[in-house]
Short mmCIF file of C-alpha atoms in Angstrom, two decimals:
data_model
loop_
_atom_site.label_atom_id
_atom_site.label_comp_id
_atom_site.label_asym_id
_atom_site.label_seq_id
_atom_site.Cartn_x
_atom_site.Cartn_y
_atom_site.Cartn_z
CA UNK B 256 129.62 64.91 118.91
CA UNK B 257 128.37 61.63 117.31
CA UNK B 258 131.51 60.87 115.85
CA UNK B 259 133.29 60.81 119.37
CA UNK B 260 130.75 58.62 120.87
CA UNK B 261 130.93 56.03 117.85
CA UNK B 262 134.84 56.29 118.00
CA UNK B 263 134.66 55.70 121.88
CA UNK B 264 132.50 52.79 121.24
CA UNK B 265 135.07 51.42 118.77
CA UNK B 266 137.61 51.67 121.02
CA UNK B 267 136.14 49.92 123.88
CA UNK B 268 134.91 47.31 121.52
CA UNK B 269 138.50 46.81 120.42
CA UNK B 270 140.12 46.86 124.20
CA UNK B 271 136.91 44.31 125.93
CA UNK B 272 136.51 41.74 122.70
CA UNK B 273 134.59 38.83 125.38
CA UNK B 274 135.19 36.31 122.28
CA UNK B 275 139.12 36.53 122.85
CA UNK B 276 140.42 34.18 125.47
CA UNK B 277 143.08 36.89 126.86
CA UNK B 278 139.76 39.68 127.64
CA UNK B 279 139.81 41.13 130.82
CA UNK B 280 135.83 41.55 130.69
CA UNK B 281 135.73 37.41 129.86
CA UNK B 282 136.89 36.97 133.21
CA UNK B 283 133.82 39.15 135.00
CA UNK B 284 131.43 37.15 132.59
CA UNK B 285 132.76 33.92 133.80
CA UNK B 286 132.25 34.78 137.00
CA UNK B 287 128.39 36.19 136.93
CA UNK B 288 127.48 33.47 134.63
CA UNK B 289 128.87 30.70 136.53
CA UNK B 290 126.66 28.40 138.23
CA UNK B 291 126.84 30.43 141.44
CA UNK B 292 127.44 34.07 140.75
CA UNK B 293 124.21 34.43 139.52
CA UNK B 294 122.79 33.25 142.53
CA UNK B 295 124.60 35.21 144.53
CA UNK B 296 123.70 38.55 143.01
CA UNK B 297 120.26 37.90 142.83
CA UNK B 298 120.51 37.49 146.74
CA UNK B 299 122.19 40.22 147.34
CA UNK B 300 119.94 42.93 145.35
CA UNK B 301 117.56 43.71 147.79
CA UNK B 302 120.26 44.40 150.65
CA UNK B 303 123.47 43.07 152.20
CA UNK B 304 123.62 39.32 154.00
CA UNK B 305 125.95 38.25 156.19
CA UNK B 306 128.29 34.79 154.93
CA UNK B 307 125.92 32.79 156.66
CA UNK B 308 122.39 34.29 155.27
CA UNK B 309 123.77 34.14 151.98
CA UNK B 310 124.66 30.34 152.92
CA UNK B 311 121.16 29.78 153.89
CA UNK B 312 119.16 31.32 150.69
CA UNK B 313 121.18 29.60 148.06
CA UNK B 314 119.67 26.18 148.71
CA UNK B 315 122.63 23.39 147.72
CA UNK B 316 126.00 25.64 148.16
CA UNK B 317 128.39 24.25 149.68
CA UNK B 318 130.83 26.63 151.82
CA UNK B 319 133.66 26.94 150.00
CA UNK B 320 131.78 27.29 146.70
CA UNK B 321 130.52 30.09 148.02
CA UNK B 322 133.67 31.67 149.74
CA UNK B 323 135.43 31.10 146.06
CA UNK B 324 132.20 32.66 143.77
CA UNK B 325 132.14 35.76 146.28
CA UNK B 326 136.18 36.09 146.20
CA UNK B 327 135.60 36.09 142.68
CA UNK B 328 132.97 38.90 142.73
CA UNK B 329 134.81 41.00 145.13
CA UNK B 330 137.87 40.72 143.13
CA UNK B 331 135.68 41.56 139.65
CA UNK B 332 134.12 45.06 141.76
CA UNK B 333 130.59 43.68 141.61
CA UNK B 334 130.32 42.81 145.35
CA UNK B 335 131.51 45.04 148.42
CA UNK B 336 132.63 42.86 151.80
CA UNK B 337 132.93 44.24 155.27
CA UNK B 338 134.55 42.68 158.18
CA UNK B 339 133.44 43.66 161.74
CA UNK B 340 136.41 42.78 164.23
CA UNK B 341 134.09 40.15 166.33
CA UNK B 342 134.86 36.74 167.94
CA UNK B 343 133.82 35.25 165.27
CA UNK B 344 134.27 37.92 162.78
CA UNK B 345 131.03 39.15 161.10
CA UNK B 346 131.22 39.33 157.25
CA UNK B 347 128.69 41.50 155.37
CA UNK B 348 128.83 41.46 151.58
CA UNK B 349 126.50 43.50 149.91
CA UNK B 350 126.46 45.20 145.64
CA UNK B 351 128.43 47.56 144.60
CA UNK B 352 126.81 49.85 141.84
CA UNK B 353 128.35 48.21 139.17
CA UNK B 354 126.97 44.74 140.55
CA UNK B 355 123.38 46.65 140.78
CA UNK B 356 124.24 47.00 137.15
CA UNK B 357 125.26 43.79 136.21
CA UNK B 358 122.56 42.23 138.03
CA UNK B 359 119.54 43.63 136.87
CA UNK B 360 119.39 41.88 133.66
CA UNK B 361 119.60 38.78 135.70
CA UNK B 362 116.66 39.40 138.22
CA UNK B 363 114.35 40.77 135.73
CA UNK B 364 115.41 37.11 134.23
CA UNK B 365 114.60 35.20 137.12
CA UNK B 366 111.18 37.29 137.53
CA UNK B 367 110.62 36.73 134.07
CA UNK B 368 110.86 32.95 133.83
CA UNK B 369 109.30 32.50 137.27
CA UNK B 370 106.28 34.20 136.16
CA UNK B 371 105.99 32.43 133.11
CA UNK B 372 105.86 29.04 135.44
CA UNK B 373 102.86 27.00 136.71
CA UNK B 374 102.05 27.97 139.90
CA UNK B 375 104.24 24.86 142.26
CA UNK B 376 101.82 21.75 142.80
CA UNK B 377 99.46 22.87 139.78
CA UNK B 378 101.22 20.62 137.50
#
């Protein structure tokens, strides 16, 4: 049985190698670690926001930054988006599981280094 697992490990090691510029998992990295996908899936892990609320808690996005880091995570699997056929339409975009996943790691980072902080104004 351990044999299998190690061999399955191999081979995924050999199909997602992140340090080759041609990796399909490169891509999804990219696109969490950019200077907005993390932001937006630390918004999103509590529940799902609507364009606009997500707009409004990432202080200093502008609009089309935003439209191209969520096309990016939708595209990747790590966010869901649902259109409601309104005047204006109403997007939702919320995590999918493997954006739970994926962002974790990151909010346990953010909690991390925010508790590690001075308190704001105690400086």
């Amino acid at each position: 049985m351990t044999g299998s697992v190690q061999q399955g490990q191999a081979e995924s090691a050999k199909r997602y190698d992140v340090f080759h510029t041609d990796c399909p998992a490169r891509d999804v990295v990219d696109h969490v670690t950019s200077r907005w996908g993390v932001w937006v899936l630390i918004s999103l892990r509590d529940n799902s926001l609507r364009f606009y609320e997500l707009r409004e808690s990432i202080r200093g996005i502008s609009e089309k930054m935003l439209a191209q880091t969520l096309r990016a995570l939708v595209q990747d699997g790590l966010v869901w988006r649902e259109v409601e056929p309104t005047t204006p339409p109403q997007v939702t975009y919320g995590l999918t599981e493997f954006g739970k996943d994926v962002g974790e790691p990151l909010t346990e980072l953010f909690d991390r280094i925010t508790r590690r902080l001075a308190p704001r104004g105690a400086e």
